[in-house]
Each structure stands twice: as C-alpha cells, then as structure tokens.
mmCIF file of C-alpha atoms and ligand atoms in Angstrom:
data_model
loop_
_atom_site.group_PDB
_atom_site.id
_atom_site.type_symbol
_atom_site.label_atom_id
_atom_site.label_comp_id
_atom_site.label_asym_id
_atom_site.label_seq_id
_atom_site.Cartn_x
_atom_site.Cartn_y
_atom_site.Cartn_z
ATOM 1 C CA MET A 10 -7.864 8.770 5.643
ATOM 2 C CA SER A 11 -5.486 5.931 4.970
ATOM 3 C CA GLY A 12 -6.132 6.017 1.204
ATOM 4 C CA ASP A 13 -4.863 9.555 0.763
ATOM 5 C CA VAL A 14 -1.355 10.625 -0.046
ATOM 6 C CA PRO A 15 -0.038 11.678 3.362
ATOM 7 C CA GLU A 16 0.140 15.420 3.842
ATOM 8 C CA ALA A 17 0.681 16.318 7.483
ATOM 9 C CA GLU A 18 4.158 15.560 8.810
ATOM 10 C CA GLU A 19 2.752 14.123 12.045
ATOM 11 C CA SER A 20 0.774 11.480 10.154
ATOM 12 C CA LEU A 21 3.918 10.107 8.516
ATOM 13 C CA ALA A 22 5.572 6.840 9.407
ATOM 14 C CA PHE A 23 8.434 7.358 6.920
ATOM 15 C CA ARG A 24 9.955 10.473 5.407
ATOM 16 C CA ILE A 25 12.705 9.565 2.955
ATOM 17 C CA ARG A 26 14.845 12.220 1.325
ATOM 18 C CA GLY A 27 17.746 12.029 -1.104
ATOM 19 C CA VAL A 28 18.571 8.382 -0.452
ATOM 20 C CA ARG A 29 21.451 6.970 -2.458
ATOM 21 C CA GLN A 30 22.921 3.499 -2.305
ATOM 22 C CA SER A 31 25.611 1.881 -4.444
ATOM 23 C CA PHE A 32 27.005 -1.629 -4.603
ATOM 24 C CA GLY A 33 30.434 -1.257 -6.205
ATOM 25 C CA GLN A 34 29.810 0.387 -9.578
ATOM 26 C CA THR A 35 26.051 -0.228 -9.437
ATOM 27 C CA GLN A 36 23.977 2.738 -8.293
ATOM 28 C CA ALA A 37 20.934 0.920 -6.916
ATOM 29 C CA LEU A 38 19.269 4.061 -5.489
ATOM 30 C CA ARG A 39 19.984 7.472 -7.033
ATOM 31 C CA GLY A 40 18.141 9.963 -4.843
ATOM 32 C CA VAL A 41 14.878 8.544 -3.524
ATOM 33 C CA ASP A 42 12.262 10.830 -1.954
ATOM 34 C CA LEU A 43 9.216 9.109 -0.523
ATOM 35 C CA ASP A 44 6.649 9.590 2.247
ATOM 36 C CA VAL A 45 4.631 6.769 3.781
ATOM 37 C CA GLY A 46 1.676 7.591 6.001
ATOM 38 C CA ARG A 47 0.965 5.843 9.282
ATOM 39 C CA GLY A 48 -1.508 3.059 8.592
ATOM 40 C CA GLU A 49 -0.915 3.313 4.856
ATOM 41 C CA VAL A 50 -0.478 0.224 2.663
ATOM 42 C CA LEU A 51 2.030 1.192 0.000
ATOM 43 C CA ALA A 52 3.058 -0.907 -3.002
ATOM 44 C CA ILE A 53 6.505 -0.335 -4.488
ATOM 45 C CA MET A 54 6.508 -1.519 -8.080
ATOM 46 C CA GLY A 55 8.977 -1.418 -10.943
ATOM 47 C CA PRO A 56 11.031 -3.648 -13.209
ATOM 48 C CA SER A 57 13.538 -6.173 -11.930
ATOM 49 C CA GLY A 58 16.802 -4.569 -10.870
ATOM 50 C CA SER A 59 15.276 -1.090 -10.493
ATOM 51 C CA GLY A 60 16.108 -0.812 -6.775
ATOM 52 C CA LYS A 61 12.875 -1.908 -5.054
ATOM 53 C CA SER A 62 14.422 -4.415 -2.651
ATOM 54 C CA THR A 63 17.301 -2.083 -1.874
ATOM 55 C CA LEU A 64 14.787 0.628 -0.980
ATOM 56 C CA LEU A 65 12.885 -1.781 1.258
ATOM 57 C CA HIS A 66 16.091 -2.877 2.995
ATOM 58 C CA VAL A 67 17.118 0.717 3.616
ATOM 59 C CA MET A 68 13.657 1.590 4.998
ATOM 60 C CA ALA A 69 13.739 -1.467 7.253
ATOM 61 C CA GLY A 70 17.183 -0.619 8.627
ATOM 62 C CA VAL A 71 18.810 -3.751 7.219
ATOM 63 C CA PHE A 72 21.672 -1.490 6.178
ATOM 64 C CA PRO A 73 22.097 2.296 6.297
ATOM 65 C CA PRO A 74 22.087 4.168 2.967
ATOM 66 C CA ASP A 75 25.288 5.733 1.613
ATOM 67 C CA GLU A 76 23.522 9.109 1.631
ATOM 68 C CA GLY A 77 20.214 10.648 2.604
ATOM 69 C CA VAL A 78 17.605 10.600 5.339
ATOM 70 C CA VAL A 79 15.329 7.692 6.276
ATOM 71 C CA ASP A 80 13.193 9.223 8.985
ATOM 72 C CA TYR A 81 11.016 6.704 10.797
ATOM 73 C CA GLU A 82 8.759 8.250 13.437
ATOM 74 C CA GLY A 83 11.248 11.039 14.086
ATOM 75 C CA THR A 84 14.415 8.910 14.078
ATOM 76 C CA ASN A 85 16.845 8.968 11.158
ATOM 77 C CA ILE A 86 17.566 5.271 10.647
ATOM 78 C CA ALA A 87 20.654 6.267 8.657
ATOM 79 C CA ASP A 88 22.209 7.549 11.908
ATOM 80 C CA LEU A 89 21.673 4.342 13.906
ATOM 81 C CA ASN A 90 24.405 1.775 14.446
ATOM 82 C CA GLU A 91 23.908 -1.912 13.746
ATOM 83 C CA VAL A 92 22.752 -2.798 17.267
ATOM 84 C CA GLU A 93 20.256 0.083 17.305
ATOM 85 C CA ARG A 94 18.933 -0.906 13.882
ATOM 86 C CA SER A 95 18.429 -4.516 14.881
ATOM 87 C CA ARG A 96 16.661 -3.405 18.056
ATOM 88 C CA LEU A 97 14.364 -1.194 15.945
ATOM 89 C CA ARG A 98 13.654 -4.086 13.558
ATOM 90 C CA LEU A 99 12.824 -6.467 16.373
ATOM 91 C CA ARG A 100 10.591 -3.957 18.174
ATOM 92 C CA SER A 101 8.830 -2.199 15.318
ATOM 93 C CA PHE A 102 9.122 -4.094 12.027
ATOM 94 C CA GLY A 103 7.836 -7.401 10.675
ATOM 95 C CA PHE A 104 9.004 -9.094 7.465
ATOM 96 C CA VAL A 105 7.449 -11.424 4.911
ATOM 97 C CA PHE A 106 9.641 -12.648 2.061
ATOM 98 C CA GLN A 107 9.129 -14.859 -0.949
ATOM 99 C CA PHE A 108 11.117 -17.941 0.012
ATOM 100 C CA GLY A 109 12.828 -19.838 2.754
ATOM 101 C CA GLN A 110 11.734 -17.840 5.732
ATOM 102 C CA LEU A 111 10.535 -20.723 7.889
ATOM 103 C CA LEU A 112 12.975 -22.989 9.689
ATOM 104 C CA PRO A 113 12.349 -26.420 8.126
ATOM 105 C CA ASP A 114 13.049 -28.497 11.241
ATOM 106 C CA LEU A 115 10.639 -26.615 13.494
ATOM 107 C CA SER A 116 6.852 -27.020 13.580
ATOM 108 C CA ALA A 117 4.679 -24.181 12.301
ATOM 109 C CA VAL A 118 3.823 -23.073 15.830
ATOM 110 C CA ASP A 119 7.480 -23.149 16.908
ATOM 111 C CA ASN A 120 8.399 -21.045 13.884
ATOM 112 C CA VAL A 121 5.800 -18.457 14.892
ATOM 113 C CA THR A 122 7.115 -18.238 18.467
ATOM 114 C CA ILE A 123 10.632 -17.194 17.398
ATOM 115 C CA PRO A 124 10.173 -13.391 17.530
ATOM 116 C CA LEU A 125 8.484 -13.671 20.934
ATOM 117 C CA LEU A 126 11.268 -15.854 22.334
ATOM 118 C CA LEU A 127 13.808 -13.333 21.022
ATOM 119 C CA SER A 128 11.901 -10.643 22.911
ATOM 120 C CA GLY A 129 12.150 -12.612 26.154
ATOM 121 C CA TRP A 130 8.725 -14.278 26.329
ATOM 122 C CA SER A 131 8.458 -17.622 28.139
ATOM 123 C CA ARG A 132 8.040 -20.591 25.810
ATOM 124 C CA LYS A 133 4.656 -21.427 27.294
ATOM 125 C CA LYS A 134 3.211 -17.945 26.769
ATOM 126 C CA ALA A 135 4.773 -17.721 23.305
ATOM 127 C CA LEU A 136 3.247 -21.061 22.263
ATOM 128 C CA ALA A 137 -0.221 -19.996 23.423
ATOM 129 C CA ARG A 138 0.041 -16.695 21.560
ATOM 130 C CA ALA A 139 1.377 -18.422 18.427
ATOM 131 C CA ARG A 140 -1.505 -20.915 18.428
ATOM 132 C CA ASP A 141 -4.001 -18.025 18.564
ATOM 133 C CA ALA A 142 -2.214 -16.300 15.692
ATOM 134 C CA LEU A 143 -2.296 -19.450 13.551
ATOM 135 C CA ALA A 144 -5.991 -19.924 14.311
ATOM 136 C CA GLU A 145 -6.665 -16.360 13.153
ATOM 137 C CA LEU A 146 -5.124 -17.289 9.806
ATOM 138 C CA GLY A 147 -7.170 -20.465 9.465
ATOM 139 C CA LEU A 148 -4.279 -22.730 10.429
ATOM 140 C CA ALA A 149 -5.465 -24.017 13.809
ATOM 141 C CA ASP A 150 -5.103 -27.640 12.690
ATOM 142 C CA HIS A 151 -1.660 -27.224 11.158
ATOM 143 C CA GLY A 152 0.411 -25.910 14.055
ATOM 144 C CA GLU A 153 2.310 -29.133 14.696
ATOM 145 C CA LYS A 154 3.277 -29.663 11.046
ATOM 146 C CA ARG A 155 6.684 -28.780 9.694
ATOM 147 C CA PRO A 156 6.907 -26.367 6.754
ATOM 148 C CA GLY A 157 7.547 -29.261 4.336
ATOM 149 C CA GLU A 158 4.196 -30.787 5.297
ATOM 150 C CA LEU A 159 2.259 -27.603 4.462
ATOM 151 C CA SER A 160 1.094 -26.275 1.090
ATOM 152 C CA GLY A 161 2.903 -23.196 -0.238
ATOM 153 C CA GLY A 162 -0.022 -20.973 0.734
ATOM 154 C CA GLN A 163 -0.259 -22.440 4.231
ATOM 155 C CA ALA A 164 3.481 -22.015 4.749
ATOM 156 C CA GLN A 165 3.245 -18.405 3.620
ATOM 157 C CA ARG A 166 0.404 -17.774 6.086
ATOM 158 C CA VAL A 167 2.610 -19.225 8.840
ATOM 159 C CA ALA A 168 5.241 -16.701 7.755
ATOM 160 C CA VAL A 169 2.592 -13.960 7.970
ATOM 161 C CA ALA A 170 1.659 -15.084 11.492
ATOM 162 C CA ARG A 171 5.313 -14.964 12.495
ATOM 163 C CA ALA A 172 5.808 -11.513 10.942
ATOM 164 C CA LEU A 173 2.838 -10.085 12.842
ATOM 165 C CA ILE A 174 3.221 -11.954 16.140
ATOM 166 C CA SER A 175 5.052 -9.181 17.949
ATOM 167 C CA GLU A 176 2.523 -6.591 16.746
ATOM 168 C CA PRO A 177 5.021 -4.631 14.630
ATOM 169 C CA ALA A 178 4.031 -1.098 13.641
ATOM 170 C CA VAL A 179 5.289 -1.691 10.099
ATOM 171 C CA LEU A 180 5.149 -4.817 7.979
ATOM 172 C CA PHE A 181 7.574 -5.132 5.066
ATOM 173 C CA ALA A 182 6.792 -7.666 2.358
ATOM 174 C CA ASP A 183 9.076 -8.468 -0.598
ATOM 175 C CA GLU A 184 7.186 -10.383 -3.322
ATOM 176 C CA PRO A 185 5.197 -12.049 -0.514
ATOM 177 C CA THR A 186 3.273 -14.331 -2.836
ATOM 178 C CA GLY A 187 5.900 -14.713 -5.554
ATOM 179 C CA SER A 188 6.122 -18.468 -5.124
ATOM 180 C CA LEU A 189 2.338 -19.123 -4.968
ATOM 181 C CA ASP A 190 -0.341 -19.864 -7.550
ATOM 182 C CA THR A 191 -3.059 -17.248 -8.094
ATOM 183 C CA LEU A 192 -5.604 -18.692 -5.687
ATOM 184 C CA ALA A 193 -3.128 -19.208 -2.838
ATOM 185 C CA ALA A 194 -1.703 -15.729 -3.485
ATOM 186 C CA GLU A 195 -5.159 -14.177 -3.203
ATOM 187 C CA LYS A 196 -5.969 -16.050 -0.020
ATOM 188 C CA THR A 197 -2.647 -15.072 1.545
ATOM 189 C CA MET A 198 -3.062 -11.414 0.560
ATOM 190 C CA ASP A 199 -6.679 -11.332 1.798
ATOM 191 C CA SER A 200 -5.645 -12.664 5.242
ATOM 192 C CA LEU A 201 -2.586 -10.452 5.396
ATOM 193 C CA LEU A 202 -4.398 -7.251 4.461
ATOM 194 C CA GLU A 203 -7.279 -7.944 6.821
ATOM 195 C CA LEU A 204 -4.860 -8.280 9.740
ATOM 196 C CA VAL A 205 -2.837 -5.225 8.730
ATOM 197 C CA ARG A 206 -5.897 -3.008 8.182
ATOM 198 C CA SER A 207 -7.816 -4.122 11.275
ATOM 199 C CA ARG A 208 -4.770 -3.287 13.393
ATOM 200 C CA ARG A 209 -4.066 -0.056 11.458
ATOM 201 C CA ARG A 210 -0.497 -1.116 10.728
ATOM 202 C CA THR A 211 1.666 0.427 8.051
ATOM 203 C CA MET A 212 2.678 -1.920 5.248
ATOM 204 C CA VAL A 213 5.216 -1.650 2.455
ATOM 205 C CA ILE A 214 4.919 -4.285 -0.276
ATOM 206 C CA VAL A 215 7.554 -4.727 -2.964
ATOM 207 C CA THR A 216 6.107 -6.474 -5.995
ATOM 208 C CA HIS A 217 6.214 -6.526 -9.761
ATOM 209 C CA ASP A 218 2.712 -8.054 -9.841
ATOM 210 C CA PRO A 219 -0.085 -5.501 -10.464
ATOM 211 C CA ARG A 220 -2.640 -7.843 -8.853
ATOM 212 C CA ILE A 221 -0.684 -7.799 -5.597
ATOM 213 C CA ALA A 222 -0.147 -4.036 -5.846
ATOM 214 C CA SER A 223 -3.900 -3.555 -6.252
ATOM 215 C CA TYR A 224 -4.319 -4.481 -2.583
ATOM 216 C CA ALA A 225 -2.437 -1.322 -1.602
ATOM 217 C CA ASP A 226 -3.821 2.149 -0.898
ATOM 218 C CA ARG A 227 -1.178 3.670 -3.153
ATOM 219 C CA GLU A 228 1.459 2.586 -5.653
ATOM 220 C CA VAL A 229 4.822 4.100 -6.451
ATOM 221 C CA ILE A 230 7.112 3.009 -9.270
ATOM 222 C CA VAL A 231 10.860 2.681 -8.840
ATOM 223 C CA ARG A 232 12.766 3.037 -12.077
ATOM 224 C CA ASP A 233 16.556 3.221 -12.360
ATOM 225 C CA GLY A 234 16.898 3.860 -8.658
ATOM 226 C CA VAL A 235 14.421 6.727 -8.326
ATOM 227 C CA VAL A 236 10.739 6.879 -7.435
ATOM 228 C CA SER A 237 9.393 7.950 -10.791
ATOM 229 C CA PHE A 238 5.696 8.101 -10.089
ATOM 230 C CA ARG A 239 3.446 8.785 -7.127
ATOM 231 C CA GLY A 240 -0.310 8.694 -7.012
ATOM 232 C CA GLY A 241 -3.368 6.671 -6.192
ATOM 233 C CA ASP A 242 -5.141 6.471 -9.533
ATOM 234 C CA GLY A 243 -2.923 4.137 -11.518
ATOM 235 C CA TYR A 244 -0.368 4.992 -14.148
ATOM 236 C CA ALA A 245 -0.223 8.556 -15.386
ATOM 237 C CA GLY A 246 1.323 7.342 -18.656
HETATM 238 P P1 ADP B 16 14.792 -4.986 -7.541
HETATM 239 O O1 ADP B 16 14.361 -5.313 -6.159
HETATM 240 O O2 ADP B 16 14.007 -3.856 -8.154
HETATM 241 O O3 ADP B 16 14.853 -6.171 -8.449
HETATM 242 P P2 ADP B 16 17.374 -4.529 -6.304
HETATM 243 O O4 ADP B 16 17.170 -3.462 -5.299
HETATM 244 O O5 ADP B 16 17.440 -5.944 -5.819
HETATM 245 O O6 ADP B 16 16.282 -4.399 -7.469
HETATM 246 O O7 ADP B 16 18.724 -4.259 -7.088
HETATM 247 C C1 ADP B 16 19.044 -2.985 -7.681
HETATM 248 C C2 ADP B 16 20.433 -3.086 -8.305
HETATM 249 O O8 ADP B 16 21.402 -3.228 -7.268
HETATM 250 C C3 ADP B 16 20.612 -4.284 -9.217
HETATM 251 O O9 ADP B 16 21.456 -3.894 -10.281
HETATM 252 C C4 ADP B 16 21.275 -5.309 -8.324
HETATM 253 O O10 ADP B 16 22.051 -6.202 -9.084
HETATM 254 C C5 ADP B 16 22.121 -4.436 -7.423
HETATM 255 N N1 ADP B 16 22.299 -5.023 -6.074
HETATM 256 C C6 ADP B 16 21.332 -5.185 -5.145
HETATM 257 N N2 ADP B 16 21.831 -5.711 -4.022
HETATM 258 C C7 ADP B 16 23.157 -5.926 -4.240
HETATM 259 C C8 ADP B 16 24.238 -6.449 -3.459
HETATM 260 N N3 ADP B 16 24.058 -6.853 -2.192
HETATM 261 N N4 ADP B 16 25.451 -6.494 -4.028
HETATM 262 C C9 ADP B 16 25.659 -6.047 -5.281
HETATM 263 N N5 ADP B 16 24.688 -5.532 -6.068
HETATM 264 C C10 ADP B 16 23.463 -5.472 -5.571
#
C-alpha cells in the first residue's frame, strides 16, 4: 500500500545511504539514510537551512553527493556523470519549484511544450498534448496567455502541467506553493496530488508548511543535515 513505510527492496524508488554534502565549510548533509517507495508521496520537512533542498537536489541528480549512495531504481546516481544525470532527469524526473519556473515571454501552452520539444517531439504534437494537459488542470481557456497574465495559482498549475507532461516517474517539488495564498495553494495541491496519485507516480515534496506536508503519505524531518524522524503518524515528540 502506498501509505506504508516501504519494506521490500523491490518496491523502492529510492534507497539513500550515508549521503554527505558540503559547501565549503558548511556541512549541508551529514549522513542521510532514507527510503522512498514507488508510488509514495513523501514530504521532507524541517527548519530553514537544515538541508532539505540539498537532499532534493542530490536525489534528483542535480549534483552528485560528496559521499554515499543515492540508488534510484537500481542505479547509483552518485556514479553517473553530468550527461547521464541530465538524461535521467529529462527521462524520469519532473520538477515544480516556488518561483520563476515559467519563461515569461512564452504563452502557457508553449511553456508546457518545452520538455516534449527537448525530447524530440514535433511542435504540432507537443502543442496538442500540452493543451490536453492544461485542460486537465482547469486551464483550457488560459493556454495563450503569458505567465504575467495569469494569477499565481494559475501560473503554478501551468508549472505543474509542464512538470508532468513527459510522464515522469518521480515528481520533485520544492515549496511548490510557497508564493501562493492559502486557497490557491490548496487548489494547486489538490490538482497536483490527484494527477500524481491517479498515475501512481512517486513524489517528493520539500516544504516547511505542515498543511502542504499533510497531503503526503509520510513525512520525514531533516534537522542539521540528517533525517531525524521517520513515520506516518505525525511527530513522535
Ligand atoms: P533548506 O532547504 O532546508 O533551507 P538547504 O539545503 O538549502 O536547506 O541548505 C543547507 C545548508 O547548506 C545551508 O546552510 C545553506 O546555506 C547551505 N547551502 C546550500 N546550498 C549551497 C550552495 N550552493 N553554496 C553554499 N552553501 C549552500
């Protein structure tokens, strides 16, 4: 079941062991162990500066860790070179961030086509697929608008459509609703989670907001560069 802490190795998307990462004198990650099940929605919480974004970047192959294993579906991402990591990201991972992810001079629908065009789709096929994706998120009438002509919540749903357009196995979200008011945040999270769950995708959400984390199957807390709590029933104290 997707709500359980993963147990069997073969049901795991990620198996992370002993991951360390420093930036100069700052030890951002100090030995992270973490499993993420396939189809699991995991929230990574913790105070600002605790290492959450660094952990997400390491899991997503943005950069390799200084030390440790980041096993994704049997491949240690830490062993891949830059070209192999970017290929993995393009093929298997989608990303939703807090700010500035849409290109301001392109229409919503053109923004959504970008990952498909990068994967070699024709513009015509990509546009048709992008229009369907926007319609699924309630944005059928907004495809020709530029990001500046959309509300914050609409723009963030365009970003969600773009992140999911190439059917990534894993969606990474870093404070995905951090710039939105409560209502827009809820609407964005509802749409996002419905798409992720109906397609049985794995999702990793970094947030400091307990309301956003409550959408997840499981929460872990990162504190001082280590995962200090695992469980599904809230804080142990
Ligand atoms: P969080 O996401 O929990 O706020 P981060 O992972 O962004 O924490 O940062 C953890 C620590 O690593 C912080 O002290 C931060 O200043 C530092 N850090 C993160 N990224 C970099 C970087 N690219 N260069 C230098 N220091 C960094």
